[in-house]
């Protein structure tokens, strides 16, 4: 039994250092209402390689994260991509969403968005379809937080719509 456990441990360690693609496609979107600014602050997090491939496929370009010469084109691509694949509605009103920017590390990318001002959101609806243009097994975990109350749901391709009442 010890030998089997040791072999399994070695295999896990070995494969964790390889450049193999991850076997699942998942992202997260957090939609947090800021009472002070009266806006929704949105943070989207995706695997870097998935998002890079999704942008390259969508815009038929070659863009690379972790390369400073692509910073400006990535800003433009992410702004357009977010506008197409993320919609937000509160109290039966579509909200304008502004692209704030993005951050990257070696494995993931955070996209930052912010909505126009809205008073006292009671009903929040969203359409989230990030990376649906690339993967038919994409899962987007969506968290909506209003006045400290958090509601979360998993959206699996092709489902993109979520409604929460607060």
PDB file of C-alpha atoms in Angstrom:
ATOM      1  CA  UNK A   1       0.000   0.000   0.000  1.00  0.00           C
ATOM      2  CA  UNK A   2       2.870   2.388   0.841  1.00  0.00           C
ATOM      3  CA  UNK A   3       4.471   1.701  -2.541  1.00  0.00           C
ATOM      4  CA  UNK A   4       1.225   2.482  -4.337  1.00  0.00           C
ATOM      5  CA  UNK A   5       0.787   5.724  -2.392  1.00  0.00           C
ATOM      6  CA  UNK A   6       4.407   6.706  -3.121  1.00  0.00           C
ATOM      7  CA  UNK A   7       3.995   5.977  -6.841  1.00  0.00           C
ATOM      8  CA  UNK A   8       0.756   7.974  -6.969  1.00  0.00           C
ATOM      9  CA  UNK A   9       2.450  10.911  -5.181  1.00  0.00           C
ATOM     10  CA  UNK A  10       5.395  10.863  -7.584  1.00  0.00           C
ATOM     11  CA  UNK A  11       3.068  10.849 -10.588  1.00  0.00           C
ATOM     12  CA  UNK A  12       1.097  13.808  -9.245  1.00  0.00           C
ATOM     13  CA  UNK A  13       4.273  15.780  -8.610  1.00  0.00           C
ATOM     14  CA  UNK A  14       5.655  14.875 -12.048  1.00  0.00           C
ATOM     15  CA  UNK A  15       2.519  15.898 -13.905  1.00  0.00           C
ATOM     16  CA  UNK A  16       2.135  19.129 -11.944  1.00  0.00           C
ATOM     17  CA  UNK A  17       5.393  20.382 -13.517  1.00  0.00           C
ATOM     18  CA  UNK A  18       4.557  19.489 -17.100  1.00  0.00           C
ATOM     19  CA  UNK A  19       3.190  21.961 -19.619  1.00  0.00           C
ATOM     20  CA  UNK A  20       0.092  19.834 -20.226  1.00  0.00           C
ATOM     21  CA  UNK A  21      -3.184  21.645 -20.727  1.00  0.00           C
ATOM     22  CA  UNK A  22      -5.638  21.556 -17.882  1.00  0.00           C
ATOM     23  CA  UNK A  23      -8.478  19.085 -18.460  1.00  0.00           C
ATOM     24  CA  UNK A  24     -11.385  21.404 -17.653  1.00  0.00           C
ATOM     25  CA  UNK A  25     -12.560  24.840 -18.726  1.00  0.00           C
ATOM     26  CA  UNK A  26     -13.832  26.968 -15.891  1.00  0.00           C
ATOM     27  CA  UNK A  27     -13.949  30.640 -15.017  1.00  0.00           C
ATOM     28  CA  UNK A  28     -15.475  32.778 -12.331  1.00  0.00           C
ATOM     29  CA  UNK A  29     -17.354  36.057 -12.401  1.00  0.00           C
ATOM     30  CA  UNK A  30     -17.981  38.017  -9.212  1.00  0.00           C
ATOM     31  CA  UNK A  31     -20.559  40.813  -9.408  1.00  0.00           C
ATOM     32  CA  UNK A  32     -20.297  42.853  -6.210  1.00  0.00           C
ATOM     33  CA  UNK A  33     -22.537  45.829  -5.465  1.00  0.00           C
ATOM     34  CA  UNK A  34     -20.593  48.670  -3.830  1.00  0.00           C
ATOM     35  CA  UNK A  35     -23.019  50.691  -1.711  1.00  0.00           C
ATOM     36  CA  UNK A  36     -20.630  53.623  -1.472  1.00  0.00           C
ATOM     37  CA  UNK A  37     -20.146  54.140  -5.212  1.00  0.00           C
ATOM     38  CA  UNK A  38     -23.583  52.664  -6.085  1.00  0.00           C
ATOM     39  CA  UNK A  39     -22.002  50.578  -8.821  1.00  0.00           C
ATOM     40  CA  UNK A  40     -21.444  46.906  -9.476  1.00  0.00           C
ATOM     41  CA  UNK A  41     -17.754  45.999  -9.430  1.00  0.00           C
ATOM     42  CA  UNK A  42     -17.153  42.930 -11.576  1.00  0.00           C
ATOM     43  CA  UNK A  43     -14.103  40.681 -11.478  1.00  0.00           C
ATOM     44  CA  UNK A  44     -13.797  37.892 -14.042  1.00  0.00           C
ATOM     45  CA  UNK A  45     -11.064  35.265 -13.656  1.00  0.00           C
ATOM     46  CA  UNK A  46     -10.034  32.784 -16.344  1.00  0.00           C
ATOM     47  CA  UNK A  47      -7.146  30.497 -17.153  1.00  0.00           C
ATOM     48  CA  UNK A  48      -4.644  32.530 -19.139  1.00  0.00           C
ATOM     49  CA  UNK A  49      -4.235  30.015 -21.966  1.00  0.00           C
ATOM     50  CA  UNK A  50      -8.007  29.608 -22.392  1.00  0.00           C
ATOM     51  CA  UNK A  51      -8.625  33.350 -22.553  1.00  0.00           C
ATOM     52  CA  UNK A  52      -5.705  33.892 -24.906  1.00  0.00           C
ATOM     53  CA  UNK A  53      -7.014  31.170 -27.234  1.00  0.00           C
ATOM     54  CA  UNK A  54     -10.562  32.552 -27.003  1.00  0.00           C
ATOM     55  CA  UNK A  55      -9.409  36.050 -27.987  1.00  0.00           C
ATOM     56  CA  UNK A  56      -7.196  34.767 -30.806  1.00  0.00           C
ATOM     57  CA  UNK A  57     -10.044  32.645 -32.175  1.00  0.00           C
ATOM     58  CA  UNK A  58     -12.608  35.442 -31.877  1.00  0.00           C
ATOM     59  CA  UNK A  59     -10.521  38.223 -33.426  1.00  0.00           C
ATOM     60  CA  UNK A  60      -8.346  36.109 -35.758  1.00  0.00           C
ATOM     61  CA  UNK A  61      -5.220  37.708 -34.275  1.00  0.00           C
ATOM     62  CA  UNK A  62      -2.188  36.516 -32.408  1.00  0.00           C
ATOM     63  CA  UNK A  63      -2.235  38.018 -28.919  1.00  0.00           C
ATOM     64  CA  UNK A  64      -0.105  36.879 -25.996  1.00  0.00           C
ATOM     65  CA  UNK A  65      -0.441  37.552 -22.303  1.00  0.00           C
ATOM     66  CA  UNK A  66       2.763  38.050 -20.293  1.00  0.00           C
ATOM     67  CA  UNK A  67       4.271  39.996 -23.200  1.00  0.00           C
ATOM     68  CA  UNK A  68       4.336  43.783 -22.788  1.00  0.00           C
ATOM     69  CA  UNK A  69       4.169  44.494 -26.536  1.00  0.00           C
ATOM     70  CA  UNK A  70       0.608  43.069 -26.572  1.00  0.00           C
ATOM     71  CA  UNK A  71      -0.703  45.214 -23.672  1.00  0.00           C
ATOM     72  CA  UNK A  72      -2.572  47.767 -25.826  1.00  0.00           C
ATOM     73  CA  UNK A  73      -4.117  45.254 -28.264  1.00  0.00           C
ATOM     74  CA  UNK A  74      -5.124  43.024 -25.332  1.00  0.00           C
ATOM     75  CA  UNK A  75      -6.842  45.994 -23.650  1.00  0.00           C
ATOM     76  CA  UNK A  76      -8.859  46.618 -26.815  1.00  0.00           C
ATOM     77  CA  UNK A  77      -9.656  42.940 -27.355  1.00  0.00           C
ATOM     78  CA  UNK A  78     -10.719  42.375 -23.732  1.00  0.00           C
ATOM     79  CA  UNK A  79     -12.871  45.521 -23.752  1.00  0.00           C
ATOM     80  CA  UNK A  80     -14.716  44.323 -26.876  1.00  0.00           C
ATOM     81  CA  UNK A  81     -14.870  40.691 -25.723  1.00  0.00           C
ATOM     82  CA  UNK A  82     -16.311  41.659 -22.331  1.00  0.00           C
ATOM     83  CA  UNK A  83     -18.910  43.913 -23.952  1.00  0.00           C
ATOM     84  CA  UNK A  84     -20.081  41.027 -26.128  1.00  0.00           C
ATOM     85  CA  UNK A  85     -19.994  38.177 -23.598  1.00  0.00           C
ATOM     86  CA  UNK A  86     -21.154  39.945 -20.413  1.00  0.00           C
ATOM     87  CA  UNK A  87     -24.437  41.805 -19.889  1.00  0.00           C
ATOM     88  CA  UNK A  88     -25.934  43.084 -16.633  1.00  0.00           C
ATOM     89  CA  UNK A  89     -29.430  44.219 -15.825  1.00  0.00           C
ATOM     90  CA  UNK A  90     -30.732  45.502 -12.485  1.00  0.00           C
ATOM     91  CA  UNK A  91     -34.273  46.457 -11.550  1.00  0.00           C
ATOM     92  CA  UNK A  92     -35.313  45.773 -15.175  1.00  0.00           C
ATOM     93  CA  UNK A  93     -32.733  48.229 -16.585  1.00  0.00           C
ATOM     94  CA  UNK A  94     -29.725  47.243 -18.687  1.00  0.00           C
ATOM     95  CA  UNK A  95     -26.601  48.780 -17.184  1.00  0.00           C
ATOM     96  CA  UNK A  96     -23.701  50.229 -19.126  1.00  0.00           C
ATOM     97  CA  UNK A  97     -20.538  48.310 -18.276  1.00  0.00           C
ATOM     98  CA  UNK A  98     -17.123  49.941 -18.410  1.00  0.00           C
ATOM     99  CA  UNK A  99     -13.910  48.023 -18.946  1.00  0.00           C
ATOM    100  CA  UNK A 100     -11.498  49.068 -16.177  1.00  0.00           C
ATOM    101  CA  UNK A 101      -8.522  46.884 -17.058  1.00  0.00           C
ATOM    102  CA  UNK A 102      -6.940  43.501 -16.528  1.00  0.00           C
ATOM    103  CA  UNK A 103      -4.213  41.799 -14.518  1.00  0.00           C
ATOM    104  CA  UNK A 104      -2.350  38.662 -15.414  1.00  0.00           C
ATOM    105  CA  UNK A 105      -0.099  36.167 -13.750  1.00  0.00           C
ATOM    106  CA  UNK A 106       1.441  32.980 -15.087  1.00  0.00           C
ATOM    107  CA  UNK A 107      -1.766  30.958 -15.033  1.00  0.00           C
ATOM    108  CA  UNK A 108      -4.753  33.298 -14.867  1.00  0.00           C
ATOM    109  CA  UNK A 109      -6.146  36.630 -15.962  1.00  0.00           C
ATOM    110  CA  UNK A 110      -8.452  38.919 -13.998  1.00  0.00           C
ATOM    111  CA  UNK A 111     -10.696  41.252 -15.987  1.00  0.00           C
ATOM    112  CA  UNK A 112     -12.100  44.250 -14.115  1.00  0.00           C
ATOM    113  CA  UNK A 113     -15.393  45.865 -15.093  1.00  0.00           C
ATOM    114  CA  UNK A 114     -17.672  48.427 -13.439  1.00  0.00           C
ATOM    115  CA  UNK A 115     -21.316  49.289 -14.034  1.00  0.00           C
ATOM    116  CA  UNK A 116     -22.962  52.651 -14.205  1.00  0.00           C
ATOM    117  CA  UNK A 117     -24.614  53.824 -10.974  1.00  0.00           C
ATOM    118  CA  UNK A 118     -27.777  52.113  -9.793  1.00  0.00           C
ATOM    119  CA  UNK A 119     -29.717  52.711  -6.588  1.00  0.00           C
ATOM    120  CA  UNK A 120     -30.909  49.865  -4.400  1.00  0.00           C
ATOM    121  CA  UNK A 121     -30.671  46.809  -6.682  1.00  0.00           C
ATOM    122  CA  UNK A 122     -33.376  44.287  -5.846  1.00  0.00           C
ATOM    123  CA  UNK A 123     -33.425  42.201  -9.006  1.00  0.00           C
ATOM    124  CA  UNK A 124     -30.163  41.341 -10.785  1.00  0.00           C
ATOM    125  CA  UNK A 125     -30.026  39.590 -14.143  1.00  0.00           C
ATOM    126  CA  UNK A 126     -26.895  38.718 -16.044  1.00  0.00           C
ATOM    127  CA  UNK A 127     -25.828  37.011 -19.228  1.00  0.00           C
ATOM    128  CA  UNK A 128     -22.372  35.447 -18.949  1.00  0.00           C
ATOM    129  CA  UNK A 129     -20.937  33.538 -21.898  1.00  0.00           C
ATOM    130  CA  UNK A 130     -17.181  34.032 -21.609  1.00  0.00           C
ATOM    131  CA  UNK A 131     -15.259  31.420 -23.632  1.00  0.00           C
ATOM    132  CA  UNK A 132     -18.439  29.855 -25.029  1.00  0.00           C
ATOM    133  CA  UNK A 133     -17.006  30.799 -28.442  1.00  0.00           C
ATOM    134  CA  UNK A 134     -14.187  28.307 -27.834  1.00  0.00           C
ATOM    135  CA  UNK A 135     -15.337  25.525 -25.503  1.00  0.00           C
ATOM    136  CA  UNK A 136     -18.592  23.588 -25.419  1.00  0.00           C
ATOM    137  CA  UNK A 137     -17.748  22.369 -21.916  1.00  0.00           C
ATOM    138  CA  UNK A 138     -17.058  25.832 -20.435  1.00  0.00           C
ATOM    139  CA  UNK A 139     -18.334  26.405 -16.892  1.00  0.00           C
ATOM    140  CA  UNK A 140     -18.678  29.919 -15.492  1.00  0.00           C
ATOM    141  CA  UNK A 141     -19.252  30.200 -11.752  1.00  0.00           C
ATOM    142  CA  UNK A 142     -21.143  33.430 -11.065  1.00  0.00           C
ATOM    143  CA  UNK A 143     -21.296  35.116  -7.658  1.00  0.00           C
ATOM    144  CA  UNK A 144     -23.660  38.051  -7.135  1.00  0.00           C
ATOM    145  CA  UNK A 145     -23.237  39.995  -3.913  1.00  0.00           C
ATOM    146  CA  UNK A 146     -25.680  42.724  -2.855  1.00  0.00           C
ATOM    147  CA  UNK A 147     -25.605  44.272   0.629  1.00  0.00           C
ATOM    148  CA  UNK A 148     -23.444  41.424   1.914  1.00  0.00           C
ATOM    149  CA  UNK A 149     -25.832  38.731   0.642  1.00  0.00           C
ATOM    150  CA  UNK A 150     -24.027  36.342  -1.697  1.00  0.00           C
ATOM    151  CA  UNK A 151     -25.781  34.144  -4.246  1.00  0.00           C
ATOM    152  CA  UNK A 152     -23.787  31.816  -6.464  1.00  0.00           C
ATOM    153  CA  UNK A 153     -24.632  29.631  -9.398  1.00  0.00           C
ATOM    154  CA  UNK A 154     -22.839  27.538 -11.993  1.00  0.00           C
ATOM    155  CA  UNK A 155     -23.548  28.291 -15.649  1.00  0.00           C
ATOM    156  CA  UNK A 156     -22.600  25.461 -17.981  1.00  0.00           C
ATOM    157  CA  UNK A 157     -22.506  25.901 -21.756  1.00  0.00           C
ATOM    158  CA  UNK A 158     -24.897  26.755 -23.398  1.00  0.00           C
ATOM    159  CA  UNK A 159     -26.737  28.230 -20.376  1.00  0.00           C
ATOM    160  CA  UNK A 160     -25.774  31.872 -19.974  1.00  0.00           C
ATOM    161  CA  UNK A 161     -28.630  33.549 -18.092  1.00  0.00           C
ATOM    162  CA  UNK A 162     -28.883  34.072 -14.359  1.00  0.00           C
ATOM    163  CA  UNK A 163     -31.513  35.876 -12.310  1.00  0.00           C
ATOM    164  CA  UNK A 164     -31.328  36.640  -8.581  1.00  0.00           C
ATOM    165  CA  UNK A 165     -33.721  38.491  -6.305  1.00  0.00           C
ATOM    166  CA  UNK A 166     -32.373  40.402  -3.274  1.00  0.00           C
TER     167      UNK A 166
END
